[in-house]
mmCIF file of C-alpha atoms in Angstrom:
data_model
loop_
_atom_site.group_PDB
_atom_site.id
_atom_site.type_symbol
_atom_site.label_atom_id
_atom_site.label_comp_id
_atom_site.label_asym_id
_atom_site.label_seq_id
_atom_site.Cartn_x
_atom_site.Cartn_y
_atom_site.Cartn_z
ATOM 1 C CA MET K 179 0.000 0.000 0.000
ATOM 2 C CA MET K 180 1.431 3.341 -1.041
ATOM 3 C CA GLU K 181 1.597 6.091 1.529
ATOM 4 C CA ASN K 182 2.133 9.092 -0.719
ATOM 5 C CA HIS K 183 -0.336 11.907 -0.109
ATOM 6 C CA ILE K 184 -1.661 13.615 -3.240
ATOM 7 C CA LEU K 185 -3.597 16.881 -3.373
ATOM 8 C CA ILE K 186 -5.965 17.549 -6.283
ATOM 9 C CA ILE K 187 -6.743 21.225 -6.920
ATOM 10 C CA GLU K 188 -9.450 21.157 -9.588
ATOM 11 C CA ASP K 189 -12.701 23.150 -9.752
ATOM 12 C CA ASP K 190 -14.528 20.635 -11.943
ATOM 13 C CA VAL K 191 -16.100 18.447 -9.267
ATOM 14 C CA LYS K 192 -16.665 15.482 -11.575
ATOM 15 C CA ILE K 193 -13.104 15.446 -12.923
ATOM 16 C CA ALA K 194 -11.685 15.827 -9.429
ATOM 17 C CA ARG K 195 -13.842 12.956 -8.181
ATOM 18 C CA VAL K 196 -12.784 10.625 -11.003
ATOM 19 C CA ILE K 197 -9.098 11.354 -10.355
ATOM 20 C CA GLN K 198 -9.607 10.938 -6.615
ATOM 21 C CA LEU K 199 -11.269 7.524 -6.989
ATOM 22 C CA GLU K 200 -8.553 6.287 -9.350
ATOM 23 C CA LEU K 201 -5.785 7.445 -7.022
ATOM 24 C CA GLU K 202 -7.421 5.941 -3.952
ATOM 25 C CA TYR K 203 -7.829 2.667 -5.835
ATOM 26 C CA GLU K 204 -4.066 2.758 -6.498
ATOM 27 C CA GLY K 205 -3.451 3.155 -2.774
ATOM 28 C CA TYR K 206 -2.699 6.855 -2.477
ATOM 29 C CA THR K 207 -4.012 9.137 0.254
ATOM 30 C CA VAL K 208 -5.951 11.905 -1.495
ATOM 31 C CA SER K 209 -7.157 15.373 -0.553
ATOM 32 C CA VAL K 210 -9.217 17.647 -2.809
ATOM 33 C CA GLY K 211 -9.570 21.408 -3.046
ATOM 34 C CA HIS K 212 -11.866 23.049 -5.589
ATOM 35 C CA THR K 213 -10.353 26.549 -5.380
ATOM 36 C CA GLY K 214 -6.842 27.918 -5.244
ATOM 37 C CA ARG K 215 -7.265 29.220 -1.713
ATOM 38 C CA LYS K 216 -8.669 25.916 -0.465
ATOM 39 C CA GLY K 217 -5.742 24.080 -2.005
ATOM 40 C CA LEU K 218 -3.250 26.328 -0.232
ATOM 41 C CA GLU K 219 -5.119 25.838 3.060
ATOM 42 C CA ILE K 220 -4.771 22.078 2.712
ATOM 43 C CA LEU K 221 -1.076 22.438 1.917
ATOM 44 C CA GLU K 222 -0.564 24.397 5.132
ATOM 45 C CA LYS K 223 -2.255 21.738 7.263
ATOM 46 C CA GLU K 224 -1.269 18.419 5.683
ATOM 47 C CA PRO K 225 2.008 16.863 4.482
ATOM 48 C CA ILE K 226 1.583 16.621 0.696
ATOM 49 C CA ASP K 227 3.937 14.753 -1.630
ATOM 50 C CA LEU K 228 2.399 15.685 -4.975
ATOM 51 C CA VAL K 229 -0.097 18.261 -6.236
ATOM 52 C CA ILE K 230 -2.271 17.874 -9.327
ATOM 53 C CA LEU K 231 -2.989 21.516 -10.125
ATOM 54 C CA ASP K 232 -5.408 22.830 -12.745
ATOM 55 C CA VAL K 233 -4.463 26.174 -14.278
ATOM 56 C CA MET K 234 -8.036 27.512 -14.527
ATOM 57 C CA ILE K 235 -9.351 27.484 -10.949
ATOM 58 C CA PRO K 236 -11.295 30.175 -9.062
ATOM 59 C CA GLU K 237 -10.104 32.578 -6.354
ATOM 60 C CA LEU K 238 -6.408 32.055 -7.120
ATOM 61 C CA ASN K 239 -5.465 30.624 -10.486
ATOM 62 C CA GLY K 240 -3.107 27.694 -10.825
ATOM 63 C CA MET K 241 -0.075 29.807 -11.717
ATOM 64 C CA GLU K 242 -0.451 31.911 -8.603
ATOM 65 C CA VAL K 243 -0.923 28.810 -6.472
ATOM 66 C CA LEU K 244 2.230 27.315 -7.997
ATOM 67 C CA ARG K 245 4.168 30.501 -7.356
ATOM 68 C CA ARG K 246 3.149 30.473 -3.687
ATOM 69 C CA ILE K 247 4.003 26.780 -3.343
ATOM 70 C CA ARG K 248 7.487 27.387 -4.701
ATOM 71 C CA GLN K 249 8.034 30.332 -2.388
ATOM 72 C CA ASP K 250 7.909 27.946 0.562
ATOM 73 C CA ASN K 251 8.763 24.513 -0.824
ATOM 74 C CA ASP K 252 10.740 23.213 -3.791
ATOM 75 C CA GLN K 253 10.342 19.543 -2.868
ATOM 76 C CA ILE K 254 6.605 19.079 -3.466
ATOM 77 C CA ILE K 255 5.993 17.646 -6.925
ATOM 78 C CA VAL K 256 3.524 19.667 -8.995
ATOM 79 C CA ILE K 257 1.811 18.352 -12.124
ATOM 80 C CA MET K 258 -0.096 21.063 -13.981
ATOM 81 C CA LEU K 259 -3.315 20.434 -15.902
ATOM 82 C CA THR K 260 -3.490 22.770 -18.912
ATOM 83 C CA ALA K 261 -5.865 23.356 -21.787
ATOM 84 C CA ARG K 262 -4.995 21.712 -25.080
ATOM 85 C CA ASN K 263 -2.556 23.733 -27.211
ATOM 86 C CA SER K 264 -1.980 26.236 -24.399
ATOM 87 C CA VAL K 265 1.765 26.607 -24.960
ATOM 88 C CA TYR K 266 1.908 29.716 -22.763
ATOM 89 C CA ASP K 267 0.516 27.832 -19.760
ATOM 90 C CA LYS K 268 2.969 24.966 -20.252
ATOM 91 C CA VAL K 269 6.009 27.216 -20.562
ATOM 92 C CA ASN K 270 4.900 29.525 -17.762
ATOM 93 C CA GLY K 271 4.204 26.573 -15.479
ATOM 94 C CA LEU K 272 7.640 25.046 -16.104
ATOM 95 C CA ASP K 273 9.279 28.427 -15.556
ATOM 96 C CA LEU K 274 7.512 28.781 -12.207
ATOM 97 C CA GLY K 275 8.691 25.364 -11.076
ATOM 98 C CA ALA K 276 6.151 22.787 -12.204
ATOM 99 C CA ASN K 277 7.645 19.304 -12.504
ATOM 100 C CA ASP K 278 5.361 18.119 -15.277
ATOM 101 C CA TYR K 279 2.136 18.936 -17.111
ATOM 102 C CA MET K 280 -0.834 17.170 -18.687
ATOM 103 C CA THR K 281 -3.103 18.599 -21.365
ATOM 104 C CA LYS K 282 -6.853 18.133 -21.115
ATOM 105 C CA PRO K 283 -8.498 15.862 -21.994
ATOM 106 C CA PHE K 284 -6.133 13.103 -20.891
ATOM 107 C CA GLU K 285 -6.200 9.391 -20.230
ATOM 108 C CA ILE K 286 -6.176 8.532 -16.535
ATOM 109 C CA GLU K 287 -3.590 5.796 -17.203
ATOM 110 C CA GLU K 288 -1.098 8.383 -18.464
ATOM 111 C CA LEU K 289 -1.695 10.603 -15.442
ATOM 112 C CA LEU K 290 -1.062 7.628 -13.145
ATOM 113 C CA ALA K 291 2.153 6.863 -15.038
ATOM 114 C CA ARG K 292 3.327 10.471 -14.703
ATOM 115 C CA ILE K 293 2.554 10.380 -10.980
ATOM 116 C CA ARG K 294 4.512 7.143 -10.480
ATOM 117 C CA THR K 295 7.484 8.505 -12.419
ATOM 118 C CA ASN K 296 7.617 11.790 -10.536
ATOM 119 C CA LEU K 297 7.200 10.179 -7.117
ATOM 120 C CA ARG K 298 9.870 7.633 -7.887
ATOM 121 C CA PHE K 299 12.270 10.218 -9.264
ATOM 122 C CA LYS K 300 15.396 11.011 -7.317
ATOM 123 C CA PRO K 301 18.670 12.300 -8.755
ATOM 124 C CA ARG K 302 20.714 9.184 -9.451
ATOM 125 C CA VAL K 303 24.130 9.958 -8.039
ATOM 126 C CA SER K 304 26.564 7.574 -6.438
ATOM 127 C CA SER K 305 26.995 7.392 -2.682
ATOM 128 C CA ASP K 306 30.413 9.043 -2.680
ATOM 129 C CA GLN K 307 28.963 11.955 -4.641
ATOM 130 C CA THR K 308 25.965 12.419 -2.349
ATOM 131 C CA GLU K 309 28.262 12.592 0.677
ATOM 132 C CA GLU K 310 29.827 15.685 -0.860
ATOM 133 C CA GLU K 311 27.730 18.488 0.641
ATOM 134 C CA THR K 312 29.278 21.252 -1.470
ATOM 135 C CA ILE K 313 30.319 20.755 -5.092
ATOM 136 C CA GLN K 314 32.433 23.436 -6.732
ATOM 137 C CA ILE K 315 33.069 23.644 -10.468
ATOM 138 C CA HIS K 316 34.226 26.786 -12.243
ATOM 139 C CA SER K 317 32.349 29.654 -10.576
ATOM 140 C CA ILE K 318 29.404 27.407 -9.695
ATOM 141 C CA LYS K 319 28.912 26.081 -6.170
ATOM 142 C CA ILE K 320 26.176 23.563 -5.343
ATOM 143 C CA ASN K 321 25.049 22.858 -1.791
ATOM 144 C CA THR K 322 23.441 19.424 -2.001
ATOM 145 C CA SER K 323 21.948 19.546 1.488
ATOM 146 C CA THR K 324 20.030 22.787 0.897
ATOM 147 C CA ARG K 325 19.717 22.382 -2.913
ATOM 148 C CA GLU K 326 21.093 25.902 -3.346
ATOM 149 C CA VAL K 327 23.226 26.925 -6.306
ATOM 150 C CA PHE K 328 25.582 29.910 -6.321
ATOM 151 C CA LYS K 329 27.271 31.630 -9.254
ATOM 152 C CA SER K 330 30.226 33.726 -8.051
ATOM 153 C CA GLU K 331 28.652 33.790 -4.561
ATOM 154 C CA SER K 332 25.278 35.002 -5.923
ATOM 155 C CA LEU K 333 22.301 32.717 -5.378
ATOM 156 C CA VAL K 334 20.840 31.327 -8.610
ATOM 157 C CA ASP K 335 17.077 30.718 -8.606
ATOM 158 C CA LEU K 336 16.562 27.273 -10.159
ATOM 159 C CA THR K 337 13.413 25.192 -10.436
ATOM 160 C CA PRO K 338 13.575 21.672 -8.916
ATOM 161 C CA ARG K 339 14.057 20.089 -12.343
ATOM 162 C CA GLU K 340 16.744 22.589 -13.350
ATOM 163 C CA TYR K 341 18.592 21.812 -10.133
ATOM 164 C CA ASP K 342 18.343 18.068 -10.703
ATOM 165 C CA LEU K 343 19.619 18.456 -14.259
ATOM 166 C CA LEU K 344 22.560 20.614 -13.191
ATOM 167 C CA LEU K 345 23.460 18.230 -10.371
ATOM 168 C CA TYR K 346 23.394 15.277 -12.763
ATOM 169 C CA LEU K 347 25.650 17.060 -15.268
ATOM 170 C CA VAL K 348 28.094 18.159 -12.589
ATOM 171 C CA THR K 349 28.292 14.830 -10.778
ATOM 172 C CA HIS K 350 29.008 13.180 -14.131
ATOM 173 C CA ARG K 351 31.428 15.873 -15.268
ATOM 174 C CA ASN K 352 34.024 15.194 -17.942
ATOM 175 C CA ARG K 353 31.668 12.717 -19.590
ATOM 176 C CA ALA K 354 29.734 13.270 -22.817
ATOM 177 C CA LEU K 355 26.129 12.527 -21.830
ATOM 178 C CA GLU K 356 23.596 11.584 -24.485
ATOM 179 C CA ARG K 357 20.213 13.322 -24.477
ATOM 180 C CA GLU K 358 18.408 9.996 -24.054
ATOM 181 C CA GLN K 359 20.650 9.170 -21.094
ATOM 182 C CA ILE K 360 19.950 12.536 -19.455
ATOM 183 C CA LEU K 361 16.218 12.157 -20.060
ATOM 184 C CA THR K 362 16.217 8.687 -18.508
ATOM 185 C CA GLU K 363 18.244 9.609 -15.446
ATOM 186 C CA VAL K 364 16.715 13.020 -14.687
ATOM 187 C CA TRP K 365 13.117 12.671 -15.878
ATOM 188 C CA GLY K 366 12.657 8.944 -15.271
ATOM 189 C CA PHE K 367 12.847 5.952 -17.583
ATOM 190 C CA ASP K 368 9.149 5.981 -18.468
ATOM 191 C CA TYR K 369 8.859 9.747 -18.967
ATOM 192 C CA TYR K 370 6.342 10.496 -21.731
ATOM 193 C CA GLY K 371 8.173 13.011 -23.844
ATOM 194 C CA ASP K 372 11.007 13.488 -26.298
ATOM 195 C CA THR K 373 14.601 14.591 -25.942
ATOM 196 C CA ASN K 374 13.755 18.175 -26.953
ATOM 197 C CA VAL K 375 12.860 18.818 -23.320
ATOM 198 C CA VAL K 376 16.554 18.320 -22.464
ATOM 199 C CA ASP K 377 17.565 21.049 -24.915
ATOM 200 C CA VAL K 378 14.922 23.396 -23.497
ATOM 201 C CA TYR K 379 16.156 22.931 -19.935
ATOM 202 C CA ILE K 380 19.793 23.270 -20.974
ATOM 203 C CA ARG K 381 18.879 26.676 -22.444
ATOM 204 C CA TYR K 382 17.186 27.624 -19.169
ATOM 205 C CA LEU K 383 20.272 26.601 -17.198
ATOM 206 C CA ARG K 384 22.694 28.390 -19.488
ATOM 207 C CA LYS K 385 20.722 31.605 -19.239
ATOM 208 C CA LYS K 386 20.518 31.467 -15.448
ATOM 209 C CA LEU K 387 24.173 30.494 -15.064
ATOM 210 C CA MET K 388 25.238 33.236 -17.519
ATOM 211 C CA ASP K 389 26.821 30.551 -19.678
ATOM 212 C CA SER K 390 28.377 32.129 -22.784
ATOM 213 C CA ARG K 391 29.956 30.712 -25.918
ATOM 214 C CA GLU K 392 33.250 32.259 -24.884
ATOM 215 C CA ASN K 393 33.151 30.705 -21.412
ATOM 216 C CA PRO K 394 30.845 27.679 -21.599
ATOM 217 C CA ILE K 395 29.918 25.888 -18.390
ATOM 218 C CA ILE K 396 27.691 23.382 -20.150
ATOM 219 C CA GLN K 397 29.297 22.315 -23.400
ATOM 220 C CA THR K 398 27.429 20.907 -26.385
ATOM 221 C CA VAL K 399 28.885 17.681 -27.730
ATOM 222 C CA ARG K 400 27.920 17.583 -31.387
ATOM 223 C CA SER K 401 25.597 14.713 -32.356
ATOM 224 C CA VAL K 402 25.734 13.387 -28.790
ATOM 225 C CA GLY K 403 24.458 15.677 -26.050
ATOM 226 C CA TYR K 404 26.078 17.756 -23.309
ATOM 227 C CA MET K 405 29.024 17.793 -20.926
ATOM 228 C CA VAL K 406 30.358 19.819 -18.016
ATOM 229 C CA LYS K 407 34.165 19.857 -17.937
ATOM 230 C CA ASP K 408 36.462 20.713 -15.049
#
């Protein structure tokens, strides 16, 4: 029996109920909030592992709820529910720190698979690497206990996925990592997506780390993928 606690923030009562029943059948503990404010109230009172968050909800919309979640916690997994073809919502949600997104309408089996993948996900680093509380490379310093990243002593604001990607690249430095390999290790082996998501997140990281062509921190390995070199 799974013990993960999932919060559904969805104003459509029927959709929320269907998701709730499916999750409870799978063994999850489930809470439901039909407005943004109610969802945040539940988050304050109960230990939540994962949030299924609809973008279009009353009182506080999903983006604002996500922003407030990330102000206090970067460990809770957030899966956004967006309207079909709403590229802005997807990009904005990822920028604000969402771990994943689903477009409506969706198959419940895919949602369950995304939930399993995200709950199972942990950065796959070896034991000797995880014992290293502070990792320094070039002007980048990573504190693995607080999940903070500094560039020349200035704190860099990374989303949970950006942090996980950077940590994976750095702990496997001096190795050319294929996109498929990165996708498998950072997003999970049954992630439903293509390798383009790796390129998108590399661009995010490079911009935040002020990575330039003249002084690259993350190097592109032609026809292969990416590498961080000492």
